[in-house]
Amino acid sequence: MNSNNEHKGKILIIDDSVSNIQLINGVLKDDYEIFFSTNGVSGIKKVYEISPDLILLDVVMPDMDGYEVLTKLKSDLLTREIPVIFITALDSVEQEVKGLEAGAVDYITKPIIGAILKARVATHIELKKQRDYLKNLAMIDGLTGIANKRRFNEYLEKWYKISLRKKMYLSIFVIDIDYFKLYNDTYGHLAGDDCLKSIACAIKDSLKRPYDLVARFGGEEFACVIPETSYDDALMIAGRIKSNISNLRLEHKASTISPYVTVSIGGVYGIPTEMDEHFKMLERADEALYKAKQFGRNQIVIEKI
């Protein structure tokens, strides 16, 4: 695979005609990373595997037609934001209206004209980039530069569903700065803001994988979503967070447990079940945080869901 592919948009073609796939691939392969599937069922599976930036979807296919595929994609949080362009020989106005009302962003009729296909794909890829950029701006905490509570909640729901489907472990932490109100009272709110920024950086640096997330959850509270983590992994990561914050050596003379800023960490881990929802997992992490505080603060409590 070309090393430049990581910088290209990913396009998934779902079409039962191999000749159509070859034609579309020939038009787009120089500008995008192309994947394909020849039926709706395997196409949906491929969507979850590769998370494409755009889907080119045939309408008329055996077993599961394009409308059924689109309906399934639009019903799932993980896939509903992916733009879909219908490519079909059905060229009536009624069919085009039906496709757009179903949620497709565009409707291209066969025979395919390469220049038109290329232009429309480029337009929708660019529109998706702009939407993603604006969405990301709305999900950043203004003070610390990390994710905010809204982003955390969406991300947790996403990974809860992925972990449920794949039967993978998932861990979440809730982290609270010990005696932060006393810190603000002693050093002032500007120093408190600097403290929050330093803690955010320390937590972020403790998470090594690109899909681990730290967010400011509110006030002096932070939260992490850490996929694919067993109890031992979760305990090791929590310990690293606690150690990195300790190493900052931020003076806190009003604290009764340490001359420096410390944190309490509550966490849960396990394989999600259909009997629960993602917010229940967060509630249990909060309960673990409460226990960490009850044990004297500057503690870690990790429990199984």
Coordinates of N, CA and C in Angstrom, one line a residue, residues 33-252:
E33 N -7.9 6.4 -1.0 CA -7.7 5.0 -0.7 C -9.0 4.3 -0.9
I34 N -9.0 3.3 -1.8 CA -10.3 2.7 -2.2 C -10.4 1.3 -1.6
F35 N -11.6 1.1 -1.1 CA -12.1 -0.2 -0.6 C -13.4 -0.6 -1.3
F36 N -13.7 -1.9 -1.4 CA -14.9 -2.2 -2.1 C -15.6 -3.5 -1.5
S37 N -16.8 -3.6 -1.7 CA -17.6 -4.8 -1.3 C -18.7 -5.0 -2.4
T38 N -19.0 -6.3 -2.6 CA -19.9 -6.6 -3.7 C -21.3 -6.9 -3.2
N39 N -21.6 -6.7 -1.9 CA -23.0 -6.9 -1.5 C -23.2 -6.1 -0.2
G40 N -24.5 -5.9 0.2 CA -24.8 -5.0 1.3 C -24.3 -5.5 2.6
V41 N -24.4 -6.8 2.9 CA -24.0 -7.4 4.2 C -22.6 -7.2 4.4
S42 N -21.7 -7.6 3.4 CA -20.3 -7.5 3.6 C -19.9 -6.0 3.6
G43 N -20.7 -5.2 2.9 CA -20.4 -3.7 2.8 C -20.5 -3.1 4.2
I44 N -21.6 -3.4 4.9 CA -21.8 -2.9 6.2 C -20.7 -3.3 7.2
K45 N -20.3 -4.6 7.1 CA -19.2 -5.1 7.9 C -17.9 -4.3 7.6
K46 N -17.7 -4.0 6.3 CA -16.5 -3.3 5.9 C -16.5 -1.9 6.5
V47 N -17.7 -1.3 6.5 CA -17.8 0.1 7.1 C -17.2 0.1 8.5
Y48 N -17.6 -0.9 9.3 CA -17.1 -0.9 10.7 C -15.6 -1.2 10.8
E49 N -15.1 -1.9 9.8 CA -13.7 -2.2 9.8 C -12.8 -1.0 9.5
I50 N -13.2 -0.2 8.5 CA -12.3 0.8 8.0 C -12.7 2.2 8.3
S51 N -14.0 2.4 8.7 CA -14.5 3.8 9.0 C -14.2 4.7 7.8
P52 N -14.9 4.5 6.7 CA -14.6 5.3 5.5 C -15.0 6.8 5.6
D53 N -14.4 7.6 4.8 CA -14.8 9.0 4.8 C -16.1 9.3 3.9
L54 N -16.3 8.3 3.0 CA -17.4 8.5 2.0 C -17.7 7.1 1.5
I55 N -19.0 6.8 1.3 CA -19.5 5.6 0.7 C -20.2 5.8 -0.6
L56 N -19.8 5.1 -1.6 CA -20.5 5.1 -2.9 C -21.3 3.8 -3.0
L57 N -22.6 4.0 -3.0 CA -23.5 2.8 -2.8 C -24.5 2.6 -4.0
D58 N -24.5 1.4 -4.5 CA -25.4 1.1 -5.5 C -26.8 0.9 -4.9
V59 N -27.8 1.2 -5.6 CA -29.2 1.0 -5.1 C -29.7 -0.4 -5.3
V60 N -29.6 -0.9 -6.5 CA -30.1 -2.3 -6.8 C -29.1 -3.3 -6.7
M61 N -29.2 -4.1 -5.6 CA -28.3 -5.2 -5.3 C -29.2 -6.4 -4.7
P62 N -28.7 -7.6 -4.9 CA -29.4 -8.8 -4.4 C -29.3 -8.8 -2.9
D63 N -30.3 -9.5 -2.3 CA -30.4 -9.7 -0.8 C -30.6 -8.4 0.0
M64 N -29.8 -7.5 -0.1 CA -30.0 -6.2 0.6 C -29.7 -5.1 -0.3
D65 N -30.7 -4.3 -0.6 CA -30.5 -3.2 -1.6 C -29.9 -1.9 -0.9
G66 N -29.6 -0.9 -1.7 CA -28.9 0.2 -1.2 C -29.7 1.0 -0.1
Y67 N -31.0 1.0 -0.2 CA -31.9 1.7 0.8 C -31.8 1.0 2.1
E68 N -31.8 -0.3 2.1 CA -31.7 -1.1 3.4 C -30.3 -0.8 4.0
V69 N -29.3 -0.8 3.2 CA -27.9 -0.5 3.7 C -27.9 0.8 4.4
L70 N -28.4 1.8 3.6 CA -28.4 3.2 4.2 C -29.2 3.3 5.5
T71 N -30.3 2.7 5.5 CA -31.1 2.7 6.7 C -30.4 2.1 7.9
K72 N -29.7 1.0 7.7 CA -28.9 0.5 8.8 C -27.7 1.4 9.3
L73 N -27.1 2.0 8.3 CA -26.0 2.9 8.6 C -26.5 4.1 9.4
K74 N -27.6 4.7 9.0 CA -28.2 5.9 9.6 C -28.7 5.6 11.0
S75 N -29.0 4.3 11.3 CA -29.6 4.0 12.6 C -28.5 3.7 13.7
D76 N -27.2 3.8 13.3 CA -26.2 3.5 14.3 C -25.3 4.7 14.5
L77 N -25.1 5.0 15.8 CA -24.3 6.2 16.1 C -22.9 6.1 15.5
L78 N -22.3 4.9 15.3 CA -21.0 4.8 14.8 C -20.9 5.1 13.3
T79 N -22.0 5.0 12.6 CA -21.9 5.1 11.1 C -22.8 6.2 10.5
R80 N -23.7 6.8 11.3 CA -24.7 7.7 10.7 C -24.2 9.0 10.2
E81 N -23.0 9.4 10.6 CA -22.4 10.6 10.0 C -21.6 10.4 8.8
I82 N -21.4 9.2 8.3 CA -20.6 9.0 7.1 C -21.5 9.3 5.9
P83 N -21.0 10.2 5.0 CA -21.8 10.6 3.8 C -21.9 9.5 2.8
V84 N -23.0 9.3 2.3 CA -23.3 8.3 1.3 C -23.8 8.9 0.0
I85 N -23.2 8.5 -1.1 CA -23.7 8.9 -2.5 C -24.2 7.7 -3.1
F86 N -25.5 7.7 -3.6 CA -26.0 6.7 -4.4 C -25.5 6.8 -5.8
I87 N -25.1 5.6 -6.4 CA -24.7 5.5 -7.8 C -25.6 4.4 -8.4
T88 N -26.5 4.8 -9.3 CA -27.5 3.8 -9.8 C -27.9 4.1 -11.2
A89 N -28.5 3.1 -11.8 CA -29.1 3.2 -13.1 C -30.5 3.7 -13.1
L90 N -31.1 3.8 -11.8 CA -32.4 4.3 -11.7 C -32.4 5.8 -11.8
D91 N -32.9 6.4 -12.9 CA -32.6 7.8 -13.2 C -33.9 8.6 -13.1
S92 N -35.0 8.1 -12.5 CA -36.2 8.9 -12.5 C -36.1 10.0 -11.3
V93 N -36.8 11.0 -11.5 CA -36.9 12.1 -10.4 C -37.4 11.5 -9.1
E94 N -38.3 10.6 -9.2 CA -38.9 10.0 -8.0 C -37.8 9.2 -7.2
Q95 N -37.0 8.4 -7.9 CA -36.0 7.6 -7.3 C -34.9 8.5 -6.7
E96 N -34.6 9.6 -7.4 CA -33.6 10.5 -6.8 C -34.1 11.2 -5.5
V97 N -35.3 11.6 -5.5 CA -35.9 12.2 -4.3 C -36.0 11.2 -3.2
K98 N -36.3 10.0 -3.5 CA -36.4 8.9 -2.5 C -35.0 8.7 -1.9
G99 N -34.0 8.7 -2.7 CA -32.6 8.5 -2.2 C -32.1 9.6 -1.3
L100 N -32.4 10.8 -1.7 CA -32.0 12.0 -0.9 C -32.8 12.1 0.4
E101 N -34.1 11.7 0.3 CA -34.9 11.7 1.5 C -34.5 10.6 2.5
A102 N -33.9 9.6 2.0 CA -33.4 8.4 2.8 C -32.1 8.8 3.6
G103 N -31.5 9.9 3.1 CA -30.3 10.4 3.8 C -29.0 10.4 3.0
A104 N -29.1 10.1 1.7 CA -27.9 10.2 0.9 C -27.6 11.7 0.6
V105 N -26.3 12.0 0.5 CA -25.9 13.4 0.3 C -25.9 13.7 -1.2
D106 N -25.9 12.7 -2.0 CA -25.9 13.0 -3.5 C -26.5 11.7 -4.2
Y107 N -26.7 11.9 -5.5 CA -27.4 10.8 -6.3 C -26.8 11.0 -7.7
I108 N -26.0 10.0 -8.1 CA -25.4 10.0 -9.4 C -25.9 8.9 -10.2
T109 N -26.3 9.2 -11.5 CA -26.9 8.1 -12.3 C -25.9 7.6 -13.3
K110 N -26.1 6.3 -13.7 CA -25.2 5.6 -14.6 C -25.8 5.9 -16.0
P111 N -25.0 5.9 -17.1 CA -23.5 5.6 -17.0 C -22.7 6.7 -16.3
I112 N -21.7 6.3 -15.6 CA -20.9 7.2 -14.8 C -20.0 8.0 -15.7
I113 N -20.0 9.3 -15.5 CA -19.1 10.2 -16.2 C -17.9 10.6 -15.2
G114 N -16.7 10.2 -15.5 CA -15.6 10.3 -14.6 C -15.4 11.6 -14.0
A115 N -15.5 12.7 -14.8 CA -15.2 14.0 -14.3 C -16.3 14.5 -13.3
I116 N -17.5 14.1 -13.5 CA -18.6 14.5 -12.6 C -18.5 13.7 -11.3
L117 N -18.2 12.4 -11.4 CA -18.0 11.6 -10.2 C -16.8 12.2 -9.4
K118 N -15.7 12.5 -10.0 CA -14.6 13.0 -9.3 C -14.9 14.3 -8.6
A119 N -15.6 15.2 -9.3 CA -15.9 16.5 -8.7 C -16.9 16.4 -7.5
R120 N -17.9 15.5 -7.6 CA -18.8 15.4 -6.5 C -18.2 14.7 -5.3
V121 N -17.4 13.7 -5.6 CA -16.7 13.1 -4.4 C -15.8 14.1 -3.7
A122 N -15.0 14.8 -4.5 CA -14.2 15.8 -3.9 C -15.0 16.9 -3.0
T123 N -16.1 17.3 -3.5 CA -16.9 18.2 -2.8 C -17.4 17.7 -1.5
H124 N -17.9 16.4 -1.5 CA -18.4 15.8 -0.3 C -17.3 15.4 0.7
I125 N -16.2 15.1 0.2 CA -15.0 14.8 1.1 C -14.6 16.1 1.8
E126 N -14.6 17.2 1.1 CA -14.2 18.5 1.7 C -15.3 19.0 2.7
L127 N -16.6 18.8 2.3 CA -17.6 19.2 3.2 C -17.5 18.4 4.5
K128 N -17.2 17.1 4.4 CA -17.0 16.3 5.6 C -15.9 16.8 6.5
K129 N -14.8 17.2 5.9 CA -13.7 17.7 6.6 C -14.1 19.0 7.4
Q130 N -14.8 19.8 6.7 CA -15.3 21.0 7.4 C -16.2 20.8 8.5
R131 N -17.1 19.8 8.3 CA -18.1 19.4 9.4 C -17.3 18.8 10.6
D132 N -16.3 18.0 10.3 CA -15.5 17.4 11.4 C -14.7 18.4 12.1
Y133 N -14.2 19.4 11.4 CA -13.4 20.5 12.0 C -14.3 21.3 13.0
L134 N -15.5 21.7 12.5 CA -16.4 22.5 13.4 C -16.9 21.7 14.6
K135 N -17.1 20.4 14.3 CA -17.6 19.5 15.4 C -16.5 19.4 16.5
N136 N -15.2 19.2 16.0 CA -14.1 19.1 17.0 C -13.9 20.4 17.8
L137 N -14.1 21.6 17.1 CA -14.0 22.8 17.9 C -15.0 22.9 19.0
A138 N -16.2 22.4 18.7 CA -17.3 22.4 19.8 C -17.1 21.4 20.9
M139 N -16.1 20.6 20.7 CA -15.9 19.5 21.7 C -14.5 19.7 22.4
I140 N -13.9 20.8 22.4 CA -12.7 21.1 23.1 C -12.9 22.0 24.3
D141 N -12.3 21.7 25.4 CA -12.4 22.5 26.6 C -11.5 23.8 26.4
G142 N -12.1 24.9 26.5 CA -11.4 26.2 26.2 C -10.2 26.4 27.1
L143 N -10.2 26.0 28.3 CA -9.0 26.3 29.2 C -7.9 25.3 29.0
T144 N -8.1 24.0 29.0 CA -7.0 23.0 28.9 C -6.7 22.6 27.5
G145 N -7.6 22.7 26.6 CA -7.3 22.3 25.2 C -7.5 20.8 25.0
I146 N -8.0 20.1 26.0 CA -8.4 18.7 25.8 C -9.9 18.6 25.5
A147 N -10.4 17.4 25.4 CA -11.8 17.2 25.1 C -12.7 17.7 26.2
N148 N -13.9 18.1 25.9 CA -14.8 18.5 27.0 C -15.8 17.4 27.3
K149 N -16.8 17.7 28.2 CA -17.7 16.7 28.6 C -18.5 16.1 27.5
R150 N -19.0 17.0 26.6 CA -19.8 16.5 25.5 C -19.0 15.5 24.6
R151 N -17.8 15.8 24.3 CA -16.9 14.9 23.6 C -16.8 13.6 24.3
F152 N -16.5 13.7 25.6 CA -16.3 12.5 26.4 C -17.6 11.6 26.4
N153 N -18.7 12.2 26.5 CA -20.0 11.4 26.5 C -20.2 10.7 25.2
E154 N -19.9 11.4 24.1 CA -20.1 10.8 22.7 C -19.1 9.7 22.5
Y155 N -17.8 9.9 23.0 CA -16.7 9.0 22.8 C -17.0 7.7 23.6
L156 N -17.5 7.9 24.8 CA -17.8 6.7 25.7 C -18.9 5.9 25.1
E157 N -19.9 6.6 24.6 CA -21.0 5.8 24.0 C -20.5 5.0 22.8
K158 N -19.7 5.7 22.0 CA -19.1 5.0 20.8 C -18.3 3.8 21.2
W159 N -17.4 3.9 22.1 CA -16.6 2.8 22.5 C -17.3 1.7 23.3
Y160 N -18.4 2.1 24.0 CA -19.2 1.1 24.7 C -19.8 0.2 23.6
K161 N -20.3 0.8 22.6 CA -21.0 0.0 21.5 C -20.0 -0.9 20.8
I162 N -18.8 -0.3 20.5 CA -17.8 -1.1 19.8 C -17.3 -2.3 20.7
S163 N -17.1 -2.0 22.0 CA -16.7 -3.0 22.9 C -17.7 -4.1 23.1
L164 N -19.0 -3.7 23.1 CA -20.1 -4.6 23.3 C -20.1 -5.5 22.1
R165 N -20.0 -4.9 20.9 CA -20.1 -5.7 19.6 C -18.9 -6.7 19.5
K166 N -17.7 -6.3 19.9 CA -16.5 -7.1 19.7 C -16.2 -7.9 20.9
K167 N -17.0 -7.7 22.0 CA -16.7 -8.4 23.3 C -15.3 -8.0 23.8
M168 N -15.0 -6.8 23.8 CA -13.6 -6.3 24.2 C -13.8 -5.6 25.6
Y169 N -12.7 -5.6 26.3 CA -12.6 -4.9 27.6 C -12.6 -3.4 27.3
L170 N -13.2 -2.6 28.2 CA -13.2 -1.2 28.2 C -13.0 -0.7 29.6
S171 N -12.2 0.4 29.7 CA -12.0 1.0 31.1 C -12.3 2.5 31.0
I172 N -12.9 3.0 32.1 CA -13.0 4.5 32.2 C -12.6 4.9 33.6
F173 N -12.0 6.1 33.6 CA -11.5 6.7 34.9 C -12.2 8.0 35.1
V174 N -12.5 8.3 36.4 CA -12.9 9.6 36.8 C -11.8 10.1 37.8
I175 N -11.2 11.3 37.5 CA -10.1 11.8 38.3 C -10.4 13.1 38.9
D176 N -10.2 13.3 40.2 CA -10.5 14.5 40.9 C -9.2 15.0 41.6
I177 N -9.0 16.3 41.4 CA -7.8 17.0 42.1 C -8.2 17.1 43.6
D178 N -7.4 16.6 44.4 CA -7.6 16.6 45.9 C -7.6 18.1 46.4
Y179 N -8.6 18.5 47.2 CA -8.6 19.8 47.8 C -8.4 20.9 46.9
F180 N -9.0 20.9 45.7 CA -8.7 21.9 44.7 C -9.3 23.2 45.1
K181 N -10.5 23.2 45.8 CA -11.1 24.5 46.3 C -10.1 25.2 47.3
L182 N -9.4 24.4 48.1 CA -8.4 25.0 49.0 C -7.2 25.6 48.2
Y183 N -6.9 24.9 47.1 CA -5.8 25.3 46.3 C -6.2 26.7 45.7
N184 N -7.4 26.8 45.2 CA -7.8 28.1 44.6 C -7.9 29.2 45.7
D185 N -8.3 28.9 46.9 CA -8.4 29.8 48.0 C -7.0 30.3 48.4
T186 N -6.0 29.4 48.3 CA -4.7 29.7 48.7 C -3.9 30.4 47.7
Y187 N -4.0 30.0 46.5 CA -3.1 30.5 45.4 C -3.8 31.4 44.4
G188 N -5.1 31.5 44.4 CA -5.9 32.3 43.5 C -6.3 31.5 42.3
H189 N -7.3 32.1 41.6 CA -7.9 31.4 40.4 C -7.0 31.3 39.2
L190 N -6.1 32.2 39.0 CA -5.2 32.2 37.9 C -4.2 31.0 38.1
A191 N -3.7 30.8 39.3 CA -2.9 29.7 39.6 C -3.7 28.4 39.5
G192 N -5.0 28.5 39.9 CA -5.8 27.3 39.7 C -6.0 26.9 38.3
D193 N -6.1 27.9 37.4 CA -6.2 27.6 36.0 C -4.9 26.9 35.5
D194 N -3.8 27.4 35.9 CA -2.5 26.9 35.5 C -2.4 25.4 36.0
C195 N -2.9 25.2 37.2 CA -2.8 23.9 37.8 C -3.7 22.9 36.9
L196 N -4.9 23.3 36.5 CA -5.7 22.5 35.7 C -5.0 22.2 34.4
K197 N -4.4 23.1 33.8 CA -3.7 22.9 32.5 C -2.6 21.9 32.7
S198 N -1.8 22.0 33.8 CA -0.7 21.1 34.0 C -1.2 19.7 34.3
I199 N -2.3 19.6 35.0 CA -2.9 18.2 35.3 C -3.4 17.6 34.0
A200 N -4.0 18.4 33.1 CA -4.6 17.9 31.9 C -3.4 17.4 31.0
C201 N -2.3 18.1 30.9 CA -1.2 17.6 30.1 C -0.6 16.4 30.7
A202 N -0.5 16.3 32.0 CA 0.1 15.1 32.7 C -0.8 13.9 32.4
I203 N -2.1 14.0 32.5 CA -3.0 12.9 32.2 C -2.8 12.5 30.7
K204 N -2.9 13.5 29.8 CA -2.8 13.2 28.4 C -1.5 12.5 28.0
D205 N -0.4 12.9 28.6 CA 0.9 12.3 28.4 C 1.0 10.9 28.9
S206 N 0.1 10.5 29.9 CA 0.1 9.2 30.5 C -0.7 8.2 29.6
L207 N -1.5 8.7 28.6 CA -2.2 7.8 27.7 C -1.4 7.7 26.4
K208 N -1.0 6.5 26.1 CA 0.0 6.3 25.1 C -0.6 6.0 23.7
R209 N -1.9 5.6 23.6 CA -2.5 5.2 22.3 C -3.3 6.3 21.8
P210 N -3.4 6.5 20.4 CA -4.2 7.6 19.9 C -5.7 7.5 20.1
Y211 N -6.2 6.3 20.5 CA -7.6 6.2 20.7 C -8.0 6.2 22.2
D212 N -7.0 6.5 23.1 CA -7.3 6.7 24.5 C -7.7 8.2 24.6
L213 N -8.7 8.5 25.4 CA -9.2 9.9 25.5 C -9.2 10.4 26.9
V214 N -8.7 11.6 27.1 CA -8.9 12.3 28.4 C -9.7 13.6 28.1
A215 N -10.6 13.9 29.0 CA -11.5 15.0 28.9 C -11.6 15.7 30.2
R216 N -11.8 17.0 30.2 CA -12.2 17.8 31.4 C -13.7 17.6 31.6
F217 N -14.0 17.1 32.7 CA -15.4 16.7 32.9 C -16.2 17.8 33.6
G218 N -15.5 18.8 34.2 CA -16.1 19.9 34.9 C -15.3 20.2 36.1
G219 N -15.1 21.5 36.3 CA -14.4 22.0 37.5 C -13.0 21.4 37.5
E220 N -12.7 20.7 38.6 CA -11.4 20.0 38.8 C -11.4 18.5 38.5
E221 N -12.5 18.1 37.8 CA -12.7 16.7 37.5 C -12.3 16.4 36.0
F222 N -11.6 15.3 35.9 CA -11.2 14.8 34.5 C -11.8 13.4 34.4
A223 N -11.9 12.9 33.1 CA -12.3 11.5 32.9 C -11.6 11.0 31.7
C224 N -11.4 9.7 31.6 CA -10.7 9.0 30.6 C -11.5 7.8 30.0
V225 N -11.4 7.6 28.7 CA -12.0 6.4 28.1 C -10.7 5.7 27.5
I226 N -10.6 4.4 28.0 CA -9.4 3.7 27.6 C -9.8 2.3 27.1
P227 N -10.0 2.1 25.8 CA -10.4 0.8 25.2 C -9.4 -0.3 25.4
E228 N -9.9 -1.5 25.3 CA -9.1 -2.7 25.2 C -8.1 -2.8 26.4
T229 N -8.6 -2.6 27.6 CA -7.8 -2.6 28.8 C -8.3 -3.6 29.9
S230 N -7.5 -4.5 30.3 CA -7.8 -5.4 31.4 C -7.6 -4.7 32.7
Y231 N -7.9 -5.4 33.8 CA -7.7 -4.8 35.1 C -6.2 -4.4 35.3
D232 N -5.3 -5.3 35.0 CA -3.9 -5.0 35.1 C -3.5 -3.8 34.3
D233 N -4.0 -3.7 33.1 CA -3.7 -2.5 32.2 C -4.2 -1.3 32.8
A234 N -5.5 -1.3 33.3 CA -6.1 -0.2 33.9 C -5.4 0.3 35.1
L235 N -5.0 -0.6 35.9 CA -4.2 -0.2 37.2 C -2.9 0.4 36.8
M236 N -2.2 -0.2 35.8 CA -0.9 0.4 35.4 C -1.1 1.8 34.9
I237 N -2.1 2.0 34.0 CA -2.3 3.4 33.5 C -2.7 4.4 34.6
A238 N -3.6 3.9 35.5 CA -3.9 4.8 36.6 C -2.7 5.2 37.4
G239 N -1.9 4.2 37.7 CA -0.7 4.4 38.4 C 0.3 5.4 37.7
R240 N 0.3 5.3 36.4 CA 1.2 6.2 35.6 C 0.6 7.6 35.7
I241 N -0.7 7.8 35.6 CA -1.3 9.1 35.7 C -1.0 9.7 37.1
K242 N -1.2 9.0 38.1 CA -0.9 9.4 39.5 C 0.6 9.8 39.7
S243 N 1.5 9.0 39.1 CA 2.9 9.3 39.3 C 3.3 10.5 38.5
N244 N 2.8 10.7 37.3 CA 3.1 11.8 36.4 C 2.6 13.1 37.1
I245 N 1.5 13.1 37.7 CA 1.0 14.3 38.4 C 1.8 14.6 39.7
S246 N 2.2 13.5 40.4 CA 3.1 13.7 41.5 C 4.4 14.3 41.1
N247 N 4.9 13.9 40.0 CA 6.2 14.4 39.5 C 6.2 15.9 39.1
L248 N 5.0 16.4 38.9 CA 4.8 17.9 38.6 C 5.3 18.7 39.8
R249 N 5.1 18.1 41.0 CA 5.5 18.8 42.3 C 4.9 20.2 42.3
L250 N 3.6 20.3 42.1 CA 2.9 21.6 42.2 C 2.6 21.8 43.7
E251 N 3.1 22.8 44.3 CA 3.0 23.1 45.7 C 1.5 23.2 46.1
H252 N 1.1 22.6 47.2 CA -0.2 22.7 47.7 C -0.2 22.7 49.3

